[in-house]
Amino acid sequence: VTRQRRPTITTVAEVAEVSIASASRALNGIQTNPETRARVLAAAEQVGYMPHAAARSLRSRQSGLIAFAMHDVANPVYSTMVSSIQQVATEAGLRLILHSTGADAENELAILRDLGQRFVDGLILSPIVVTDRHIEALLSAAAPVVVIGRLPRDVAVDTVEADSRRGAAAAIGHLHALGRRRIALVNGPEGTTPGHERRLGYLAGLRSVGLGSERALIEIAPAFTADAGRSATARLLSRALPDAILYANDLLAVGGLGALRDAGRFVPDEVAVVGMDDTELARLCFPTLSSVDLGSAERARIAVKLLLARLKSPGDPPQRVRIPARFVARASAPEPRDQ
Amino acid sequence: VTRQRRPTITTVAEVAEVSIASASRALNGIQTNPETRARVLAAAEQVGYMPHAAARSLRSRQSGLIAFAMHDVANPVYSTMVSSIQQVATEAGLRLILHSTGADAENELAILRDLGQRFVDGLILSPIVVTDRHIEALLSAAAPVVVIGRLPRDVAVDTVEADSRRGAAAAIGHLHALGRRRIALVNGPEGTTPGHERRLGYLAGLRSVGLGSERALIEIAPAFTADAGRSATARLLSRALPDAILYANDLLAVGGLGALRDAGRFVPDEVAVVGMDDTELARLCFPTLSSVDLGSAERARIAVKLLLARLKSPGDPPQRVRIPARFVARASAPEPRDQ
DNA sequence: TTGTAAGCGTTATCAC
DNA sequence: GTGATAACGCTTACAA
């Protein structure tokens, strides 16, 4: 059997000797005479019919696609999220489009605008920074958007947020319980939401254990990367003698471990180290890294769920979910009794 | 201005007071009277027009989408590839759909079949195993496919392959130059293409430096993961005394570093360690990991290029690109003079 | 240069 | 239950 063109529903209808309407009904499992139905399905099988995605989308106004836009896939936090989202989406019969926004916040606005092309049914967005233009774009988006991150209270958009403030504070509490009193912070860029939140958490943590903050103990890395963490740590050590360092994420912390090694400072004996995000990396590096689990995988999972719910009932009030943080002790800042 | 529905090209045509044909031409930059063109663009701007992706695809028979299907996004090798592909695709104005196939090879066949729905213009597939059914599916795929990996010579499909065989051999050469004579292999599942190739490379490497192979020095991990690498290493050490270990990938190697530490064996003095893939992880772990760079990022980049070329000229003869491997020395198996 | 109209492959609304 | 037929929003011959 040589077929010139790919079979369409018309082909199927012809082979089954029914109208294309009946063919469509049979194929979509709509009430049909069992015998007709059988003929149609057999015909479809025979000619190797597959529905054309674009045609179906055009008519049904649904693409069967969702998108996830984040900073950079290569960052382990986002890989985890992608993996998680992928899984839930697949279960729901949706495909996933990936969109890396990179360092440029304009890209986040661009994809929100592009939603007008209706190439996806919905978007999960993890912005690094939220401006007024972001909020405006979010509110006028052509498709449902779920934000992984923090938004002003009054913005009516579904969000899933980490409790990085309380998480950072918990880490400080732990370090304090370990007897550390000169606790430094190596933060990422503070113009970003995580950077902002994590500093607040650090300061709140210090206050709640009765420690004061000290400018010299805070160092800001230009990016949330290992290299940036390494050099930031070197700078920090050149002017201060911390007995513990909280890093704003695991990548920074792993870079920091390298710098501490270079400086001949033992971890955790001389300097305890804590990361944030509790990525795979924390279990893999040496010494293993204590970290604050911000529930990345779970946030991602819930984001999809929220999106699915929103697609089903667009009118429902927006939801705002916050995932609790959890300190995970490993070798770089062990449980007090293990010391 | 309250708009009930999203504007279509008809809306634009009405506002500009031209036919929809003229509107379409103006919007697509086709030869048009400058004044008309201006009116149309102004109208489009005014009503906030964006073309409907599905409608455009249906008509133009192009989705503007490509897909990348691989085992697991969370694996650093694939994250790198995704990142790389993403970048090239974006530059070419294409969006990227991600498809994790997981452990199940059936999923690879499924996505090849699904190509019949024409939801993407092309696919980049990185299969873990290649069966006859794969080849059949590849040859009858409804859209162009580029394979990252190895295929039988006579299969007319674009491929980009790593030279992991020569890469593994190079690693053995390096270890031999370091004076190591009891060189073990911790491989991943040997039913997979990488597993198969890497064992061959290991054996070839031993031969070319005049060493014999020894069953007790080969251990097979059930997966290409750090945990699997750790336990496989423990098993290996329980029966043999290698002075060097080649791991089939970096994740296995990082797990192995942990096991060696547990066993009190110093790296690299007592046991030198080499990974493969040269992922980010190799620079981040401790001691830093010597690894065989198989050009993951470049393979991915070239795969997209091949796909783009294929989309442009479907008739061209299939290409087969092989990326050379490169040994990268770090602390776990340093340059001989650094010892 | 511009407009008319056909058609891309579906789904869904009608009468029958 | 089934079959014409009209959309869905766009591009592109072809005619004017």
XYZ file of C-alpha atoms (C1' of nucleotides) in Angstrom:
710
model
C 0.000 0.000 0.000
C 1.653 3.230 -1.096
C 0.149 6.376 0.355
C 0.966 9.639 -1.295
C -0.100 11.897 1.566
C -0.500 11.347 5.255
C -3.985 10.119 5.985
C -6.481 12.637 7.353
C -9.805 12.032 8.940
C -11.272 12.194 5.451
C -9.183 9.208 4.427
C -10.460 7.301 7.399
C -14.052 8.258 6.601
C -13.679 7.111 3.029
C -12.161 3.791 3.942
C -14.811 3.194 6.590
C -17.488 4.433 4.204
C -18.982 6.887 6.654
C -19.092 10.668 6.851
C -16.175 12.522 8.376
C -18.534 13.586 11.124
C -19.119 9.994 12.120
C -15.450 9.267 11.845
C -14.668 12.142 14.174
C -17.267 11.003 16.660
C -16.066 7.426 16.650
C -12.455 8.494 17.063
C -13.298 10.804 19.946
C -15.339 8.206 21.760
C -18.624 10.017 21.311
C -21.908 8.055 21.244
C -21.831 6.017 18.056
C -23.310 2.836 16.695
C -20.924 0.099 17.858
C -20.644 -1.354 14.388
C -19.835 2.025 12.789
C -17.409 2.693 15.538
C -15.613 -0.561 14.906
C -15.419 0.127 11.177
C -13.958 3.574 11.782
C -11.380 2.403 14.256
C -10.358 -0.408 11.943
C -10.013 2.027 9.066
C -7.946 4.403 11.199
C -5.697 1.570 12.196
C -5.410 0.364 8.660
C -4.357 3.672 7.156
C -2.254 4.623 10.167
C -4.267 7.699 10.983
C -3.082 10.230 13.553
C -4.933 13.478 14.221
C -3.140 16.619 13.120
C -2.181 18.594 16.212
C -2.496 22.057 14.678
C -5.895 21.392 13.152
C -7.178 20.010 16.386
C -5.826 22.951 18.364
C -7.293 25.457 15.982
C -10.708 23.953 16.308
C -10.698 22.954 19.964
C -8.872 26.071 21.156
C -6.478 23.958 23.178
C -2.885 23.236 22.348
C -2.247 20.428 24.792
C 0.952 22.283 25.680
C 2.141 24.131 28.731
C 5.341 26.083 29.139
C 7.819 26.486 31.959
C 9.962 29.597 31.899
C 12.878 29.913 34.270
C 16.330 31.371 34.469
C 18.527 28.502 33.334
C 17.901 24.787 32.910
C 21.448 23.898 33.768
C 20.938 25.133 37.332
C 20.155 22.045 39.428
C 17.187 23.682 41.156
C 15.514 24.241 37.834
C 16.467 20.839 36.466
C 14.654 19.364 39.420
C 11.645 21.523 38.757
C 11.609 20.686 35.075
C 11.769 17.022 35.885
C 8.934 17.347 38.331
C 6.746 19.426 36.046
C 7.426 17.136 33.151
C 6.187 14.187 35.087
C 2.917 15.720 36.231
C 2.289 17.225 32.813
C 2.801 13.897 31.089
C 0.380 12.236 33.444
C -2.160 14.891 32.540
C -1.553 14.316 28.836
C 0.189 17.635 28.304
C 3.504 18.319 26.670
C 6.025 20.714 28.096
C 7.709 23.630 26.366
C 10.846 24.952 27.977
C 11.861 28.548 27.947
C 15.132 29.776 29.417
C 14.949 33.438 30.239
C 18.620 33.848 31.032
C 19.898 36.866 32.835
C 17.567 39.220 31.010
C 14.269 40.022 32.712
C 12.940 41.308 29.386
C 12.662 37.706 28.278
C 10.169 37.065 31.020
C 8.026 39.893 29.740
C 8.464 38.651 26.190
C 7.091 35.225 26.898
C 4.149 36.689 28.774
C 3.385 38.774 25.726
C 3.839 35.819 23.388
C 1.126 33.995 25.271
C -1.139 35.986 22.950
C -0.136 33.634 20.158
C -1.867 30.928 22.148
C 0.848 28.442 21.504
C 0.372 27.030 24.985
C -2.621 26.567 27.241
C -0.795 27.923 30.245
C 2.538 28.986 31.657
C 4.524 28.348 34.791
C 6.864 31.240 35.377
C 9.694 31.439 37.844
C 10.829 35.050 37.648
C 14.070 36.202 39.170
C 12.787 39.681 39.702
C 9.295 41.147 39.802
C 8.730 44.667 38.554
C 5.537 46.616 37.985
C 5.774 45.750 34.330
C 5.854 42.081 35.292
C 2.708 42.465 37.303
C 0.958 44.313 34.544
C 2.015 41.639 32.048
C 0.882 38.884 34.394
C -2.538 40.402 34.836
C -3.089 40.924 31.124
C -1.635 37.578 30.040
C -3.615 35.801 27.341
C -3.343 32.436 29.085
C -3.331 31.309 32.703
C -0.023 31.795 34.482
C 1.190 30.263 37.715
C 4.125 31.969 39.349
C 6.746 30.085 41.313
C 7.933 32.833 43.583
C 6.688 35.741 45.579
C 4.210 38.344 44.363
C 2.668 41.355 46.084
C -0.372 40.320 48.142
C -2.955 42.049 46.007
C -1.939 40.552 42.681
C -4.599 38.054 41.669
C -2.368 35.334 40.269
C -1.810 31.759 41.417
C 1.527 31.455 43.160
C 3.634 28.839 44.897
C 6.265 30.282 47.133
C 9.117 28.923 49.154
C 9.523 30.075 52.694
C 13.131 31.007 52.191
C 12.967 33.669 54.869
C 11.992 31.222 57.578
C 14.346 28.676 56.032
C 17.325 30.984 56.322
C 16.346 31.810 59.877
C 16.158 28.118 60.720
C 19.675 27.661 59.397
C 20.919 30.460 61.633
C 19.160 28.830 64.557
C 20.959 25.601 63.835
C 24.346 27.267 63.524
C 23.752 29.103 66.761
C 22.879 25.828 68.487
C 26.216 24.533 67.203
C 27.831 27.304 69.179
C 28.660 29.543 66.241
C 28.524 33.263 66.928
C 30.186 34.877 63.945
C 27.801 33.789 61.240
C 28.379 35.233 57.793
C 26.084 35.428 54.794
C 27.178 34.977 51.211
C 24.202 36.156 49.252
C 23.407 36.281 45.554
C 22.338 39.481 43.801
C 20.020 41.316 46.167
C 17.926 42.850 43.430
C 16.367 39.419 42.964
C 13.497 38.038 44.982
C 15.491 35.153 46.474
C 18.412 37.455 47.239
C 16.136 39.870 49.023
C 14.256 37.214 50.970
C 17.317 35.337 52.034
C 18.976 38.394 53.438
C 15.858 39.186 55.420
C 15.800 35.633 56.719
C 19.441 35.825 57.713
C 18.889 39.055 59.619
C 15.726 37.767 61.268
C 17.541 34.607 62.247
C 20.366 36.537 63.870
C 17.890 38.674 65.797
C 15.936 35.724 67.079
C 19.035 34.109 68.573
C 20.130 37.411 69.997
C 23.036 38.084 67.680
C 23.705 41.414 66.046
C 24.437 41.768 62.368
C 27.713 43.043 61.077
C 28.371 44.533 57.673
C 31.712 42.813 57.346
C 30.027 39.436 57.638
C 27.851 39.944 54.576
C 29.232 39.384 51.114
C 27.298 39.606 47.888
C 28.147 37.408 44.925
C 27.302 38.740 41.480
C 25.449 35.538 40.519
C 24.064 32.379 42.085
C 26.916 30.239 40.759
C 29.742 28.179 42.217
C 32.420 30.412 40.749
C 30.776 33.483 42.203
C 30.505 31.699 45.547
C 34.157 30.848 45.502
C 35.417 34.356 44.885
C 32.863 35.920 47.210
C 34.077 33.614 49.949
C 37.688 34.547 49.271
C 36.762 38.215 49.615
C 34.851 37.527 52.808
C 37.742 35.607 54.370
C 40.171 38.369 53.491
C 38.486 40.733 55.920
C 36.594 38.668 58.483
C 36.868 35.521 60.570
C 33.460 33.870 60.492
C 32.901 30.557 62.282
C 29.953 29.758 60.052
C 28.703 30.814 56.630
C 25.202 30.682 55.274
C 25.072 30.638 51.488
C 22.026 31.767 49.565
C 22.074 28.574 47.527
C 23.917 25.299 47.137
C 25.964 26.366 44.144
C 27.389 29.319 46.018
C 28.068 27.030 48.951
C 29.905 24.439 46.902
C 32.081 27.176 45.481
C 32.587 28.343 49.033
C 33.780 24.911 50.141
C 36.508 25.218 47.544
C 37.579 28.634 48.770
C 37.632 27.451 52.374
C 39.814 24.553 51.366
C 42.147 26.929 49.551
C 42.321 29.046 52.690
C 43.095 26.000 54.788
C 39.977 26.350 56.924
C 38.423 23.116 58.104
C 34.746 22.512 57.558
C 32.865 22.187 59.816
C 35.332 22.481 62.731
C 36.583 25.956 61.961
C 33.821 27.110 59.703
C 30.407 25.494 59.443
C 28.710 25.803 56.068
C 25.063 25.758 55.072
C 23.574 26.016 51.596
C 20.035 26.523 50.396
C 17.766 24.586 48.015
C 18.999 21.182 49.079
C 19.864 20.119 45.568
C 21.391 16.803 44.592
C 24.731 18.584 44.813
C 24.479 18.805 48.602
C 24.584 15.030 48.917
C 27.339 14.693 46.353
C 29.935 17.203 47.435
C 32.522 16.797 50.158
C 32.032 17.383 52.923
C 28.356 16.756 52.353
C 26.488 19.987 52.589
C 23.891 20.956 55.153
C 21.190 22.778 53.313
C 17.768 24.279 53.608
C 15.246 22.253 51.677
C 12.905 24.723 50.049
C 10.817 22.004 48.440
C 11.758 22.726 44.844
C 10.317 19.529 43.459
C 7.139 19.955 45.441
C 6.735 23.594 44.475
C 7.024 22.612 40.852
C 4.546 19.783 41.246
C 2.041 22.021 42.940
C 2.520 24.714 40.323
C 1.374 22.290 37.633
C -1.565 21.214 39.741
C -2.596 24.816 40.198
C -2.270 25.399 36.489
C -4.350 22.339 35.681
C -7.015 23.473 38.118
C -6.994 26.937 36.622
C -7.380 25.521 33.110
C -10.361 23.538 34.292
C -12.087 26.341 36.151
C -10.765 29.739 35.081
C -13.157 31.577 37.351
C -11.977 30.221 40.681
C -10.265 32.612 43.059
C -6.475 32.616 42.709
C -4.577 30.402 45.092
C -1.452 31.183 47.012
C 0.465 28.214 48.328
C 3.510 28.427 50.551
C 5.743 25.414 51.003
C 7.465 25.169 54.376
C 11.264 25.051 54.536
C 13.189 22.348 56.304
C 16.778 22.353 57.517
C 18.732 19.280 56.479
C 21.825 18.569 58.563
C 24.836 16.996 56.891
C 28.564 17.009 57.518
C 29.234 20.687 56.802
C 27.067 21.726 59.758
C 26.069 18.570 61.628
C 23.559 18.054 64.418
C 24.931 19.494 67.687
C 25.211 16.081 69.326
C 27.290 14.749 66.407
C 29.975 17.359 66.787
C -11.571 50.265 24.408
C -13.189 47.035 25.531
C -12.569 44.074 23.264
C -14.845 41.100 23.648
C -12.643 38.627 21.786
C -8.979 38.482 20.976
C -8.288 40.308 17.757
C -7.713 38.195 14.653
C -6.295 39.210 11.345
C -9.838 40.086 10.322
C -10.011 42.644 13.093
C -6.795 44.171 11.867
C -8.057 44.224 8.277
C -11.264 45.929 9.335
C -9.522 48.580 11.374
C -7.022 49.228 8.587
C -9.825 49.118 6.031
C -8.097 46.629 3.765
C -8.700 42.996 2.857
C -7.391 40.275 5.128
C -5.082 39.256 2.313
C -3.418 42.636 2.335
C -3.262 42.549 6.093
C -1.559 39.177 5.978
C 0.921 40.373 3.386
C 1.770 43.508 5.280
C 2.223 41.592 8.512
C 4.453 39.028 6.870
C 6.642 41.590 5.197
C 5.547 40.717 1.691
C 5.669 43.342 -1.062
C 2.991 45.890 -0.185
C 2.218 49.530 -0.807
C 4.126 51.358 1.924
C 1.091 53.342 2.948
C -1.134 50.280 3.217
C 1.598 48.541 5.090
C 1.818 51.366 7.567
C -1.944 51.401 8.087
C -1.999 47.661 8.711
C 0.883 47.731 11.154
C -0.697 50.634 12.989
C -3.996 48.782 13.183
C -2.284 45.637 14.424
C -0.511 47.628 17.064
C -3.692 49.414 18.046
C -5.775 46.287 18.570
C -2.864 44.325 20.020
C -2.900 41.704 17.331
C -0.872 38.530 17.609
C -1.092 35.710 15.087
C -2.711 32.525 16.328
C -0.068 29.819 16.453
C -2.335 26.890 15.628
C -3.965 28.612 12.672
C -0.640 29.593 11.288
C 0.760 26.086 11.739
C -2.209 24.485 10.112
C -1.859 26.626 7.063
C 1.900 26.832 6.792
C 2.489 23.200 7.800
C 5.126 24.269 10.271
C 4.778 24.307 14.010
C 7.823 26.368 14.872
C 8.553 23.702 17.488
C 11.203 21.071 17.846
C 11.454 18.406 20.512
C 14.313 16.916 22.455
C 13.753 13.487 23.918
C 16.225 12.067 26.375
C 16.426 9.864 29.400
C 16.170 12.327 32.269
C 16.523 16.100 32.458
C 17.879 15.988 35.968
C 21.020 14.238 34.736
C 23.668 16.941 34.292
C 24.706 15.706 30.850
C 21.210 16.184 29.568
C 20.723 19.497 31.365
C 23.754 20.726 29.487
C 22.363 19.458 26.230
C 18.972 20.997 26.865
C 20.578 24.303 27.635
C 22.627 24.154 24.483
C 19.758 23.087 22.256
C 17.517 25.702 23.773
C 19.947 28.411 22.891
C 20.428 27.451 19.262
C 16.713 26.834 18.818
C 15.830 30.239 20.210
C 18.268 31.898 17.860
C 16.576 30.107 14.998
C 13.156 31.248 16.209
C 12.066 27.802 17.324
C 10.632 26.726 20.626
C 11.710 23.590 22.397
C 9.521 20.783 23.675
C 11.065 18.493 26.244
C 10.312 14.839 26.518
C 11.758 12.650 29.240
C 11.727 9.032 28.235
C 12.746 7.680 31.618
C 13.914 4.130 32.019
C 11.404 2.790 29.517
C 12.589 2.425 25.933
C 8.960 2.149 24.831
C 8.676 5.871 25.421
C 11.256 6.490 22.753
C 9.185 4.519 20.287
C 6.057 6.314 21.451
C 7.386 9.760 20.707
C 8.616 8.631 17.295
C 5.116 7.414 16.551
C 3.567 10.600 17.908
C 5.537 12.581 15.370
C 2.645 11.635 13.097
C 0.539 14.224 14.895
C 2.928 16.775 13.484
C 3.112 18.676 16.702
C 6.772 19.450 16.065
C 8.791 20.098 12.947
C 11.560 17.815 14.035
C 12.994 15.769 16.873
C 16.347 15.321 18.506
C 16.479 11.921 20.111
C 19.077 10.615 22.502
C 18.193 6.950 22.897
C 19.690 4.807 25.619
C 19.311 1.672 23.601
C 18.768 1.040 19.915
C 16.722 -1.954 18.828
C 15.453 -2.989 15.413
C 12.131 -1.477 16.318
C 13.901 1.814 16.990
C 15.479 1.753 13.584
C 12.225 0.923 11.903
C 10.507 3.733 13.800
C 13.292 6.154 12.920
C 13.076 5.374 9.230
C 9.325 5.739 9.111
C 9.123 8.818 11.336
C 6.728 11.498 10.133
C 9.199 14.312 10.824
C 12.969 14.653 10.578
C 14.875 13.108 13.456
C 18.460 13.661 14.503
C 19.933 11.047 16.786
C 22.480 11.863 19.432
C 24.205 8.532 19.731
C 25.350 5.651 17.667
C 23.378 3.940 14.927
C 24.239 1.083 12.578
C 26.197 2.342 9.571
C 23.517 1.684 7.004
C 20.710 3.547 8.742
C 20.055 6.728 6.791
C 19.492 9.096 9.688
C 21.454 12.153 10.791
C 23.512 11.346 13.847
C 25.956 13.027 16.176
C 28.048 10.636 18.148
C 30.573 10.912 20.906
C 33.780 9.025 20.590
C 33.432 7.437 23.967
C 35.404 4.428 22.914
C 38.489 6.429 22.087
C 37.774 8.658 25.085
C 37.805 5.738 27.478
C 40.977 4.462 25.876
C 42.605 7.861 26.316
C 41.746 7.787 30.000
C 43.393 4.397 30.347
C 46.444 5.762 28.570
C 46.628 8.608 31.044
C 46.266 6.317 34.037
C 48.955 4.055 32.663
C 51.264 7.034 32.225
C 50.606 7.784 35.884
C 52.059 4.377 36.649
C 48.799 2.638 37.386
C 48.614 -1.002 36.424
C 45.508 -2.340 38.142
C 42.918 -0.235 36.426
C 39.301 -1.061 37.156
C 36.129 -0.142 35.308
C 32.861 0.751 36.946
C 30.427 0.670 34.098
C 26.726 1.435 33.815
C 24.219 -1.027 32.375
C 25.900 -2.737 29.448
C 22.720 -3.198 27.487
C 22.865 0.514 26.705
C 24.879 2.076 23.918
C 27.148 4.092 26.229
C 27.647 1.103 28.499
C 28.623 -1.049 25.558
C 30.945 1.511 23.998
C 32.675 2.417 27.192
C 33.506 -1.145 28.018
C 34.973 -1.596 24.554
C 37.012 1.570 25.012
C 38.262 0.377 28.385
C 39.353 -2.959 26.949
C 40.941 -1.353 23.912
C 42.761 1.086 26.163
C 44.172 -1.718 28.305
C 45.316 -3.586 25.211
C 47.053 -0.595 23.724
C 49.149 -0.019 26.836
C 49.905 -3.715 27.049
C 47.766 -4.536 30.054
C 45.505 -7.543 30.270
C 41.915 -7.306 31.422
C 40.683 -8.999 34.533
C 37.106 -9.904 35.314
C 37.485 -8.949 38.966
C 38.355 -5.405 37.952
C 35.084 -4.803 36.153
C 31.977 -3.899 38.080
C 28.610 -3.041 36.603
C 26.316 -0.553 38.270
C 22.590 -0.942 37.667
C 22.206 2.705 36.637
C 24.278 5.722 35.684
C 23.731 7.394 39.071
C 25.875 8.436 42.022
C 24.190 5.998 44.384
C 24.778 3.155 41.983
C 28.391 4.259 41.614
C 28.868 4.254 45.326
C 27.618 0.738 45.931
C 29.284 -0.631 42.826
C 32.578 0.768 44.095
C 32.036 -0.794 47.486
C 31.468 -4.163 45.824
C 34.553 -3.712 43.676
C 36.762 -2.834 46.652
C 35.516 -5.836 48.573
C 37.179 -8.194 46.139
C 39.951 -6.302 44.356
C 42.704 -3.784 44.956
C 42.687 -1.411 41.988
C 45.103 1.514 41.867
C 42.842 3.368 39.461
C 39.183 3.314 38.516
C 37.576 4.485 35.317
C 33.898 5.298 35.720
C 31.506 5.276 32.800
C 30.226 8.705 33.762
C 30.762 11.497 36.258
C 27.796 10.624 38.442
C 29.086 7.107 38.990
C 32.523 8.585 39.701
C 31.271 11.051 42.278
C 29.469 8.230 44.038
C 32.712 6.293 43.809
C 34.673 9.096 45.496
C 32.329 8.710 48.442
C 32.863 4.969 48.625
C 36.636 5.366 48.421
C 36.500 7.858 51.255
C 34.409 5.420 53.300
C 37.011 2.746 52.621
C 39.807 5.078 53.678
C 41.511 5.004 50.301
C 43.216 8.197 49.268
C 42.487 9.738 45.897
C 44.592 10.003 43.820
C 47.571 8.598 45.756
C 46.160 5.145 46.382
C 43.462 5.114 43.786
C 43.238 7.465 40.835
C 39.751 8.207 39.591
C 38.458 9.257 36.191
C 34.898 10.017 35.185
C 33.309 10.546 31.802
C 31.194 13.364 30.307
C 33.108 16.135 32.021
C 30.010 17.649 33.569
C 29.946 20.680 35.836
C 30.076 18.209 38.704
C 33.672 17.303 37.891
C 34.825 20.814 38.695
C 32.677 21.034 41.783
C 33.406 17.843 43.663
C 36.373 17.131 45.892
C 38.886 16.137 44.923
C 38.124 17.640 41.550
C 37.468 14.927 39.057
C 39.507 14.094 35.993
C 37.065 13.311 33.276
C 36.717 12.558 29.611
C 35.050 15.432 27.825
C 32.713 13.900 25.289
C 31.579 17.269 24.018
C 28.004 17.093 25.291
C 27.262 20.739 24.694
C 28.781 20.629 21.258
C 27.017 17.432 20.283
C 23.733 19.030 21.253
C 24.519 22.199 19.352
C 25.440 20.288 16.241
C 22.360 18.135 16.531
C 20.179 21.231 16.266
C 22.207 22.510 13.340
C 21.755 19.202 11.550
C 18.050 19.320 12.260
C 17.753 22.864 10.961
C 19.637 21.875 7.820
C 17.419 18.870 7.339
C 14.293 21.001 7.732
C 15.602 23.332 5.082
C 16.636 20.655 2.593
C 14.966 17.325 3.341
C 16.540 15.659 0.353
C 20.178 16.042 1.321
C 22.114 12.913 2.187
C 22.100 12.128 5.914
C 25.070 13.337 7.886
C 27.048 11.514 10.488
C 29.143 13.660 12.770
C 31.532 12.341 15.377
C 32.832 14.632 18.066
C 36.326 13.841 19.327
C 36.839 13.083 23.007
C 39.323 14.887 25.183
C 40.831 13.853 28.487
C 40.692 16.561 31.138
C 43.143 16.158 33.994
C 42.149 17.315 37.461
C 43.105 16.351 40.982
C 41.651 12.827 41.010
C 44.097 11.752 38.300
C 46.514 14.609 37.700
C 49.102 15.131 34.986
C 52.081 12.827 35.595
C 54.465 15.730 36.317
C 52.077 17.113 38.973
C 52.142 13.950 40.996
C -0.778 46.551 -5.550
C -5.061 44.690 -4.020
C -9.154 41.713 -3.194
C -11.658 37.231 -3.706
C -11.735 32.777 -2.399
C -9.971 28.236 -1.591
C -8.194 25.294 1.659
C -5.167 23.483 5.800
C -7.642 19.097 9.170
C -10.490 19.271 12.817
C -14.798 19.586 15.700
C -19.565 20.717 16.474
C -24.162 22.246 15.126
C -27.579 21.309 12.868
C -31.275 18.915 10.354
C -32.580 14.348 8.876
C -27.286 7.496 14.892
C -25.714 9.865 10.879
C -24.391 13.215 7.273
C -23.942 17.848 5.335
C -21.848 21.999 6.522
C -20.051 25.852 8.941
C -16.570 27.477 11.488
C -11.500 27.926 13.745
C -7.573 31.915 11.880
C -4.448 32.000 8.737
C -1.707 31.954 3.937
C -1.608 32.045 -0.945
C -3.004 31.339 -5.813
C -5.376 33.730 -8.936
C -8.010 37.443 -10.799
C -8.796 42.151 -11.083
